[in-house]
Amino acid sequence: MIDLIIENAQDKEEWTAELQRTVEEVCNAVLESEECDFDAQISLTLVDNEEIREINNEQRGIDRATDVLSFPMLEFDENGDCLDADYEMDGDFIVLGDIVISMEKAREQSREFGHSFLREIAFLTAHSMLHLLGYDHVDDPEGERIMFAKQDAVLNGLGITRE
């Protein structure tokens, strides 16, 4: 189960109850698919392209807008075991990390890829959740293949397909 804390810091796209339900379902489905036996707190911040460009530049030294950024609070080994003995708790929830989504970029990509905005938000959420759980794909073709297979399995399992 997740405790999702949402901050909508943009005015380009409407954040609807349907989007919120979908994001919560995707987060829970990723935790379930990864057989996580803990409840997690996740912070989700919704921004526009300019804000995510600033965050990307500040945190990663890349001065361009991107679709999603993930900031994990835990470190995992290659077997998916948590390496942090002293992880942060908020009540009964393990603080898993922060997700930042550019709603503006998500809209652009939904049009570019020819699927719904909801599907793009769901995809970005699944992708980011896997990053929070220790998966990576940067300069790692096998890691990318694994992540995309897991994302597709979660989204297909929820009936969120490319329309």
mmCIF file of C-alpha atoms in Angstrom:
data_model
loop_
_atom_site.group_PDB
_atom_site.id
_atom_site.type_symbol
_atom_site.label_atom_id
_atom_site.label_comp_id
_atom_site.label_asym_id
_atom_site.label_seq_id
_atom_site.Cartn_x
_atom_site.Cartn_y
_atom_site.Cartn_z
ATOM 1 C CA MET A 1 0.000 0.000 0.000
ATOM 2 C CA ILE A 2 1.202 3.500 -0.723
ATOM 3 C CA ASP A 3 0.844 6.874 0.888
ATOM 4 C CA LEU A 4 1.021 9.218 -2.101
ATOM 5 C CA ILE A 5 1.755 12.869 -1.369
ATOM 6 C CA ILE A 6 0.991 15.026 -4.408
ATOM 7 C CA GLU A 7 2.060 18.597 -5.039
ATOM 8 C CA ASN A 8 0.700 20.160 -8.212
ATOM 9 C CA ALA A 9 3.166 22.969 -8.997
ATOM 10 C CA GLN A 10 2.010 23.589 -12.581
ATOM 11 C CA ASP A 11 -0.978 24.994 -14.417
ATOM 12 C CA LYS A 12 -0.485 23.526 -17.918
ATOM 13 C CA GLU A 13 -2.560 20.374 -17.414
ATOM 14 C CA GLU A 14 -5.457 19.518 -15.146
ATOM 15 C CA TRP A 15 -4.810 16.935 -12.428
ATOM 16 C CA THR A 16 -7.975 14.853 -12.350
ATOM 17 C CA ALA A 17 -9.359 12.264 -9.950
ATOM 18 C CA GLU A 18 -8.904 9.675 -12.734
ATOM 19 C CA LEU A 19 -5.204 10.515 -13.070
ATOM 20 C CA GLN A 20 -4.755 10.299 -9.310
ATOM 21 C CA ARG A 21 -6.518 6.917 -9.103
ATOM 22 C CA THR A 22 -4.419 5.603 -11.968
ATOM 23 C CA VAL A 23 -1.137 6.775 -10.443
ATOM 24 C CA GLU A 24 -2.072 5.156 -7.119
ATOM 25 C CA GLU A 25 -2.990 1.904 -8.903
ATOM 26 C CA VAL A 26 0.284 1.890 -10.841
ATOM 27 C CA CYS A 27 2.360 2.561 -7.714
ATOM 28 C CA ASN A 28 0.632 -0.253 -5.842
ATOM 29 C CA ALA A 29 0.918 -2.615 -8.835
ATOM 30 C CA VAL A 30 4.666 -2.000 -9.117
ATOM 31 C CA LEU A 31 5.144 -2.679 -5.398
ATOM 32 C CA GLU A 32 3.089 -5.862 -5.741
ATOM 33 C CA SER A 33 4.897 -7.034 -8.871
ATOM 34 C CA GLU A 34 8.217 -6.513 -7.113
ATOM 35 C CA GLU A 35 6.903 -8.435 -4.090
ATOM 36 C CA CYS A 36 7.597 -5.524 -1.758
ATOM 37 C CA ASP A 37 6.422 -6.468 1.696
ATOM 38 C CA PHE A 38 6.264 -2.914 3.015
ATOM 39 C CA ASP A 39 4.005 0.109 2.768
ATOM 40 C CA ALA A 40 5.688 3.016 0.987
ATOM 41 C CA GLN A 41 5.371 6.759 1.045
ATOM 42 C CA ILE A 42 6.016 8.455 -2.281
ATOM 43 C CA SER A 43 6.125 12.150 -3.001
ATOM 44 C CA LEU A 44 4.870 13.131 -6.474
ATOM 45 C CA THR A 45 5.451 16.647 -7.752
ATOM 46 C CA LEU A 46 3.782 17.791 -10.963
ATOM 47 C CA VAL A 47 5.660 20.495 -12.839
ATOM 48 C CA ASP A 48 5.945 22.133 -16.254
ATOM 49 C CA ASN A 49 8.852 21.893 -18.696
ATOM 50 C CA GLU A 50 10.680 24.927 -17.333
ATOM 51 C CA GLU A 51 10.594 23.650 -13.753
ATOM 52 C CA ILE A 52 11.763 20.145 -14.648
ATOM 53 C CA ARG A 53 14.521 21.665 -16.801
ATOM 54 C CA GLU A 54 15.721 23.620 -13.756
ATOM 55 C CA ILE A 55 15.600 20.541 -11.510
ATOM 56 C CA ASN A 56 17.351 18.409 -14.151
ATOM 57 C CA ASN A 57 20.098 21.014 -14.489
ATOM 58 C CA GLU A 58 20.491 21.445 -10.732
ATOM 59 C CA GLN A 59 20.472 17.737 -9.851
ATOM 60 C CA ARG A 60 22.040 16.114 -12.907
ATOM 61 C CA GLY A 61 23.848 18.919 -14.757
ATOM 62 C CA ILE A 62 21.616 18.415 -17.815
ATOM 63 C CA ASP A 63 20.123 21.721 -18.973
ATOM 64 C CA ARG A 64 17.016 20.477 -20.771
ATOM 65 C CA ALA A 65 13.470 19.476 -19.974
ATOM 66 C CA THR A 66 12.802 15.796 -19.418
ATOM 67 C CA ASP A 67 9.624 13.819 -18.770
ATOM 68 C CA VAL A 68 10.254 12.372 -15.308
ATOM 69 C CA LEU A 69 12.879 12.434 -12.594
ATOM 70 C CA SER A 70 13.233 9.954 -9.761
ATOM 71 C CA PHE A 71 14.950 10.573 -6.462
ATOM 72 C CA PRO A 72 15.225 7.299 -4.503
ATOM 73 C CA MET A 73 15.674 7.420 -0.753
ATOM 74 C CA LEU A 74 16.882 3.804 -0.546
ATOM 75 C CA GLU A 75 19.670 1.851 -2.172
ATOM 76 C CA PHE A 76 19.173 -1.704 -3.429
ATOM 77 C CA ASP A 77 21.632 -4.385 -4.515
ATOM 78 C CA GLU A 78 21.439 -6.319 -7.795
ATOM 79 C CA ASN A 79 19.101 -8.859 -6.142
ATOM 80 C CA GLY A 80 16.630 -6.162 -5.147
ATOM 81 C CA ASP A 81 17.549 -6.325 -1.463
ATOM 82 C CA CYS A 82 17.583 -3.035 0.397
ATOM 83 C CA LEU A 83 21.065 -2.019 1.513
ATOM 84 C CA ASP A 84 19.859 0.668 3.928
ATOM 85 C CA ALA A 85 19.572 -0.635 7.469
ATOM 86 C CA ASP A 86 18.386 2.748 8.756
ATOM 87 C CA TYR A 87 15.670 3.754 6.325
ATOM 88 C CA GLU A 88 13.384 6.676 7.000
ATOM 89 C CA MET A 89 9.886 5.937 8.246
ATOM 90 C CA ASP A 90 6.825 8.160 8.265
ATOM 91 C CA GLY A 91 4.485 6.361 10.613
ATOM 92 C CA ASP A 92 4.017 2.881 9.173
ATOM 93 C CA PHE A 93 5.373 3.855 5.744
ATOM 94 C CA ILE A 94 8.916 3.519 4.401
ATOM 95 C CA VAL A 95 9.846 6.740 2.600
ATOM 96 C CA LEU A 96 10.653 5.362 -0.848
ATOM 97 C CA GLY A 97 11.475 8.600 -2.650
ATOM 98 C CA ASP A 98 10.326 11.427 -4.873
ATOM 99 C CA ILE A 99 8.928 11.453 -8.389
ATOM 100 C CA VAL A 100 8.790 14.635 -10.483
ATOM 101 C CA ILE A 101 6.688 14.533 -13.662
ATOM 102 C CA SER A 102 6.508 17.261 -16.285
ATOM 103 C CA MET A 103 2.833 17.314 -17.164
ATOM 104 C CA GLU A 104 3.660 19.426 -20.194
ATOM 105 C CA LYS A 105 6.229 16.910 -21.494
ATOM 106 C CA ALA A 106 3.830 14.022 -20.756
ATOM 107 C CA ARG A 107 1.193 15.671 -22.954
ATOM 108 C CA GLU A 108 3.750 16.203 -25.741
ATOM 109 C CA GLN A 109 4.856 12.572 -25.581
ATOM 110 C CA SER A 110 1.320 11.201 -25.502
ATOM 111 C CA ARG A 111 0.697 12.988 -28.795
ATOM 112 C CA GLU A 112 4.058 11.925 -30.231
ATOM 113 C CA PHE A 113 3.513 8.246 -29.348
ATOM 114 C CA GLY A 114 -0.184 8.266 -30.271
ATOM 115 C CA HIS A 115 -1.643 7.142 -26.963
ATOM 116 C CA SER A 116 -3.665 8.747 -24.206
ATOM 117 C CA PHE A 117 -2.339 11.271 -21.712
ATOM 118 C CA LEU A 118 -3.458 8.923 -18.936
ATOM 119 C CA ARG A 119 -1.371 6.088 -20.422
ATOM 120 C CA GLU A 120 1.685 8.361 -20.597
ATOM 121 C CA ILE A 121 1.304 9.419 -16.949
ATOM 122 C CA ALA A 122 0.865 5.747 -15.981
ATOM 123 C CA PHE A 123 3.987 4.773 -17.965
ATOM 124 C CA LEU A 124 6.091 7.548 -16.403
ATOM 125 C CA THR A 125 4.868 6.535 -12.948
ATOM 126 C CA ALA A 126 5.726 2.850 -13.470
ATOM 127 C CA HIS A 127 9.127 3.817 -14.882
ATOM 128 C CA SER A 128 9.894 6.090 -11.964
ATOM 129 C CA MET A 129 8.674 3.580 -9.372
ATOM 130 C CA LEU A 130 11.139 1.031 -10.743
ATOM 131 C CA HIS A 131 13.915 3.610 -10.378
ATOM 132 C CA LEU A 132 12.849 4.163 -6.757
ATOM 133 C CA LEU A 133 13.184 0.400 -6.258
ATOM 134 C CA GLY A 134 16.757 0.344 -7.561
ATOM 135 C CA TYR A 135 16.395 -0.378 -11.282
ATOM 136 C CA ASP A 136 18.413 1.610 -13.783
ATOM 137 C CA HIS A 137 18.858 1.738 -17.531
ATOM 138 C CA VAL A 138 21.356 4.552 -18.120
ATOM 139 C CA ASP A 139 24.124 3.125 -20.329
ATOM 140 C CA ASP A 140 22.746 -0.360 -19.613
ATOM 141 C CA PRO A 141 20.866 -2.032 -22.498
ATOM 142 C CA GLU A 142 20.021 -5.088 -20.372
ATOM 143 C CA GLY A 143 18.739 -2.873 -17.543
ATOM 144 C CA GLU A 144 16.609 -0.994 -20.057
ATOM 145 C CA ARG A 145 15.167 -4.245 -21.435
ATOM 146 C CA ILE A 146 14.316 -5.436 -17.929
ATOM 147 C CA MET A 147 12.727 -2.128 -16.930
ATOM 148 C CA PHE A 148 10.604 -1.888 -20.062
ATOM 149 C CA ALA A 149 9.418 -5.502 -19.698
ATOM 150 C CA LYS A 150 8.418 -4.837 -16.082
ATOM 151 C CA GLN A 151 6.683 -1.560 -16.975
ATOM 152 C CA ASP A 152 4.741 -3.229 -19.771
ATOM 153 C CA ALA A 153 3.716 -6.122 -17.508
ATOM 154 C CA VAL A 154 2.377 -3.744 -14.837
ATOM 155 C CA LEU A 155 0.525 -1.525 -17.311
ATOM 156 C CA ASN A 156 -0.909 -4.458 -19.279
ATOM 157 C CA GLY A 157 -1.990 -6.079 -16.013
ATOM 158 C CA LEU A 158 -3.950 -2.923 -15.204
ATOM 159 C CA GLY A 159 -5.420 -2.777 -18.714
ATOM 160 C CA ILE A 160 -3.516 0.437 -19.509
ATOM 161 C CA THR A 161 -2.430 -0.160 -23.064
ATOM 162 C CA ARG A 162 -1.396 1.959 -25.996
ATOM 163 C CA GLU A 163 -4.669 2.849 -27.623
#
